[in-house]
Amino acid sequence: MNYLRKTFLVFMTGLLCSTAAFAGDEVDLGDGTSRLGAEDNTTGWWSQFTDFVEIAPNKTLTYTFKNYSSKANNWNNWAVNIVAESGYEYLIMRADCFGWSNANFDAMNTGDAAGNDNTWFTCNWNNYDWGNFIANLDGATVVMTIKRNDASLILIEDVTTADGTQKFRHYFEMDVPASVDEILKARLTVDNAHLIINNEVPVVDSAPLPTATGTQVGRSDLATPWWTAFSDYYTVQPNETGKVHFKNYSCKVGNWNNWLLGVTSDADRGGDGYEEYVILRSDNWGWGTKWDAENITNDYDWASFKDELDGADVTIEVAREGGKVTVTAKAIAATDGTTVRTETYTFTDDEIANDKIRVFLTTEGGMLDILPDAPASDMVDLGDGTSRLGAEDNTDGWFSKVSDQIEIPANKTLTYTFKNYSSKANNWNCWVLQLVEKSTNEELLIGRGDCYMVYKGGWDNGMNTGEGNDNTWYNTNQNNYNWEDFVSNLDGATVVMNVKRVESDLIITEDVTTADGTYTFRHYFSMPYANADETLLARLSIDNSHLIINNEVPVVDSKTIAINGKQVGNADMSSLIFDALSETYTVEHDGSVKLNFKNYSSKVFNWNNWILAITSDADRGGDGYEEYVVLRADNWGWGTKWNDANITNDYNWASFMDEMDGADVTIEVTREGGKVTVTAKAIAATDGTTVRTETYTFTDDEIANDKIRVFLTTEGGMLDVMSGVVTGINTVKNVNNAKAETYYDLSGRRVAHPTKGLYIVNGKKIIK
């Protein structure tokens, strides 16, 4: 009776006083803290208050304080009061999880205890040790969080006992009508207690709640009470493996505020025949009829455990082999996205070897985002760093076996390396690539090894060949396969496949080397894909073939290059020879052209670098066009003036590709009579100092008086051309004087009766 009378009077006092702007009763202690209440804990209920602190919509206020109590009753501790700017009282909540409000805002109403218009609450989640509650709260440290999320008001009080040995949480949430956009105000008070409060009381933006992309288990505010939210049941048959994949989110109060896994009999929770074999917690603990603490292992770092698990990507497998059940939980740490933490539990019971078992997930103080099941992997680990996909006799049909699914976020590149073995019945009896959009689980692309691809959605970027149905079918826009021998070439071939996302483009390259190493081919495909927020899922499959796949499948940042001059070639290193050309430089008679550029390479082959063309004075492919020399960066070339004996280099072929990718290159083409000399110098990108030189020389007196043209191109590379400068060397003079001179032709032979032409007289070139 006295208890109810007291709470009713408290309500009346609070209601009458809530419209006033109270002055704070705190005493500044000069050390960054203030005291509220008398140190002897004689300050009575509702007699002293802190200053009001405003909380705007979608803001969070945090108090940190130490609580000291008279220890006479549970309620002789702190209390918090929250009112609207208009004076409307939203909440009074005591430290012992008892409180009231002026109206019923949610379904947590425990009834009108005093027979009036008030709504009374007990907190909907706490894990206090009520037997020792009074002693535990004296000297305890409290972190109180008051959070406004959209139309909710959330109160969280995390309590650590004075000796640091125990922690408790009080959680309460009430609905605030969505129309309420006014400022709320909070203050603390005491009841025969006193507080030492940190003067810093921050008000910050409320952290966004985690958003589920799959099936949500638990509350977004991470306040899920124990045993209230569950995933679907997953049935695991004898000698099978069940797998569930999810994102784990935690309030991070206790280590246990994460996922829990139930392994049970084949019955509904609480129903007839229901038996909990094991309830396994993420923090290396559990219970159940098959529980034995000796059977659990983990490699957790407990200092970082809470941070790693909050947002972690978790995969749990439950494997059955006879009566043996093995649970393996792997979490990719949210802190770095790479560290993998593993927890295992194993039990054996032959009596259930032939029974179905059920598996489900739940959480306490967290939320789980159950993701769509990834397709089961059919790869067989060969134990030598590779795995086999498909039967060795190549009898597994179209898309009957699949590899692991691997994520490719925006601006990342995935690389597969594998050997392809084929039944050799058809071109398409080889590897298959599939890409799926993670958020929708919709198939984006299937690409076969024979350069045939299909897309759902009907994108048209100029490569559509037409098919007359809802899909758009494509042939690749670049390949250099030898189709006559394609089937035999691909059997035993090594394939390096890159799936590259660069800003708004998706690029796929497949570089194929035949089994005997004599032939190399490239398949290149590009399409616009501007959805930067989408993660793609990749996997390989087969069609009457099998693959030996390197187990290391790296996903790395996609390479981007800044261009400072004129770009020649595609930035994704996909250009074919003569697809892209530099400016053309014309060199007349004795003279030179000097070209400066950065050379970039796909580094698939040595020839994926710069290429220099020296031609007649005609447009490429037009009348009179002749390629005198086409010189490649890798010490090779062709043309009407080509001779293998005329080329030199000092390359280190072991490091050639790395040195050339990003190298600073200067090429000078010099003419002197009928002699043309090319000197190419590259400053190696690997160290910025080593200089590699390649030269080529040819002589043809018939073109001594003709203009020549010089330009650059590339194959599987890109050039950043800074400059091209044409200069004269020796001016050719017209000589006409009566003095007898001795004439020599350009080969050094004396000419007794010179006619019109170019000669050497007194060591100088003249035209007669």
CSV table of C-alpha atoms in Angstrom, one decimal, residues 71-74 96 126-137 161 166 168:
chain,number,residue,atom,x,y,z
A,71,LYS,CA,21.3,0.5,0.0
A,72,ALA,CA,18.0,0.5,1.8
A,73,ASN,CA,15.8,-0.4,-1.2
A,74,ASN,CA,16.2,-1.3,-4.9
A,96,ASP,CA,15.4,-1.0,-10.8
A,126,ASN,CA,17.4,-6.8,-18.2
A,127,ASN,CA,19.9,-9.3,-16.9
A,128,TYR,CA,20.3,-8.0,-13.4
A,129,ASP,CA,21.3,-10.3,-10.5
A,130,TRP,CA,18.4,-9.4,-8.4
A,131,GLY,CA,19.6,-11.3,-5.4
A,132,ASN,CA,22.6,-9.0,-5.1
A,133,PHE,CA,21.1,-6.0,-6.9
A,134,ILE,CA,21.4,-3.5,-4.0
A,135,ALA,CA,25.0,-4.3,-3.3
A,136,ASN,CA,26.0,-4.5,-7.0
A,137,LEU,CA,24.7,-1.0,-7.8
A,161,THR,CA,29.9,-3.4,-10.6
A,166,GLN,CA,29.9,-8.3,-13.2
A,168,PHE,CA,24.3,-5.9,-16.4
